[in-house]
Amino acid sequence: MTTIRTARDSRWGETFARLKAMTSEGRYEEVEAEARALAALPRRPWRRRPPHWEARVLATGAAVMHGRMTEALDELDTLIAELEPVGLNSQMLRLIARSNRVVALSGLRRYTEAETGANGVLGELNQIAHRAPVAALEINTLGHLAVVLCGLGRHTEAEAVARGNLPRANGPAVGVLHTTLARALNGQGRYEEALTEVRRGTQPPPRYAEGYPDLVTAEALYGLGRRTEAADAARRSLADCERRLHPSHPRTGEARVLLARITGEEPGA
């Protein structure tokens, strides 16, 4: 098995490939711990693509996906300031870090800053699209932007962003984008359409999206006056968030507040 030691033997590329696969599997705690260990190795000259920067981007990205937005945001600000885009590789790493920062800002409800950040990332990706494979990062960032627009109450714009990019999405991003589209429809009072969109995301959600489909389903059912079903969906959402995400993840609080609103009970009662 590839270990931290292989980075010292110039085989760290294999280690990063494994860590990225682990991230896709939702093993955020393991990824962050190992990436931080890599980042602590003696740095190499920039011309040799040192593992330090990529490891820090992986570590902070894992922290964001786990739900530790506040502490990750402080680290991302420092990392982005240090990661000058002196070459295409470092520019892409910086853009990934900036996209992760959008998620952290959105989770903290700093939506105006998040929108500015997302548009900045998208503009820069457009400039380098002829030089690097940017499609996956672009789709992810557009998905984040749709969430931010929902947070700003601009649900029609969020719908356009989510719906317009669904044909380009693949893998777990498809279900997440369907759910974000459903949230935008909820914001417009189009609850039946929202339920249809959530059901189109047939794959199990990735770990970072745990509780999201049930949360949006609960919102739609509550809007339709189906309170018992809405409460059940909200409870499922809260249970998944508490089981799979960090206790400080903002979605946990969202699910708790929604459940309280549906049932008329105090949050946490």
Tab-separated table of N, CA, C and O in Angstrom, residues 20 42 58 103 125 139 192 199 207 215 238 252 264 267:
chain	number	residue	atom	x	y	z
A	20	LYS	N	-7.349	11.323	-3.228
A	20	LYS	CA	-8.499	11.860	-3.960
A	20	LYS	C	-9.601	10.808	-4.081
A	20	LYS	O	-10.797	11.124	-3.992
A	42	PRO	N	9.403	18.001	4.671
A	42	PRO	CA	10.259	19.096	4.187
A	42	PRO	C	9.841	19.523	2.788
A	42	PRO	O	9.590	18.692	1.913
A	58	LEU	N	-5.901	19.686	-0.315
A	58	LEU	CA	-6.693	18.500	-0.009
A	58	LEU	C	-7.193	18.521	1.432
A	58	LEU	O	-8.357	18.202	1.708
A	103	VAL	N	-17.708	27.495	-0.697
A	103	VAL	CA	-18.558	26.588	0.077
A	103	VAL	C	-18.566	26.984	1.549
A	103	VAL	O	-19.615	27.011	2.199
A	125	LEU	N	-11.469	30.446	-14.553
A	125	LEU	CA	-11.530	29.154	-15.233
A	125	LEU	C	-11.792	29.346	-16.725
A	125	LEU	O	-11.216	28.629	-17.559
A	139	ILE	N	-18.192	22.901	-13.046
A	139	ILE	CA	-19.523	22.390	-12.677
A	139	ILE	C	-19.719	22.472	-11.173
A	139	ILE	O	-20.789	22.882	-10.685
A	192	GLU	N	-44.510	20.770	-6.016
A	192	GLU	CA	-44.655	19.492	-6.707
A	192	GLU	C	-43.484	19.265	-7.670
A	192	GLU	O	-42.939	18.159	-7.763
A	199	ARG	N	-36.474	13.463	-6.636
A	199	ARG	CA	-36.572	12.036	-6.952
A	199	ARG	C	-35.730	11.650	-8.160
A	199	ARG	O	-35.411	10.468	-8.337
A	207	ARG	N	-21.111	11.831	0.699
A	207	ARG	CA	-21.186	12.116	2.132
A	207	ARG	C	-21.382	13.603	2.415
A	207	ARG	O	-22.121	13.980	3.324
A	215	LEU	N	-33.789	17.052	3.360
A	215	LEU	CA	-34.070	18.407	3.828
A	215	LEU	C	-34.937	19.151	2.810
A	215	LEU	O	-35.950	19.779	3.170
A	238	LEU	N	-32.028	15.122	9.575
A	238	LEU	CA	-31.277	15.415	10.790
A	238	LEU	C	-30.474	14.201	11.246
A	238	LEU	O	-29.295	14.332	11.627
A	252	THR	N	-26.903	20.518	9.608
A	252	THR	CA	-27.486	19.926	10.808
A	252	THR	C	-28.412	20.926	11.490
A	252	THR	O	-29.529	20.593	11.889
A	264	GLY	N	-43.708	22.472	15.432
A	264	GLY	CA	-44.089	23.475	16.414
A	264	GLY	C	-43.367	23.312	17.734
A	264	GLY	O	-43.770	23.910	18.750
A	267	PRO	N	-36.291	23.830	18.826
A	267	PRO	CA	-35.186	23.042	18.296
A	267	PRO	C	-34.482	22.269	19.405
A	267	PRO	O	-34.170	22.822	20.449
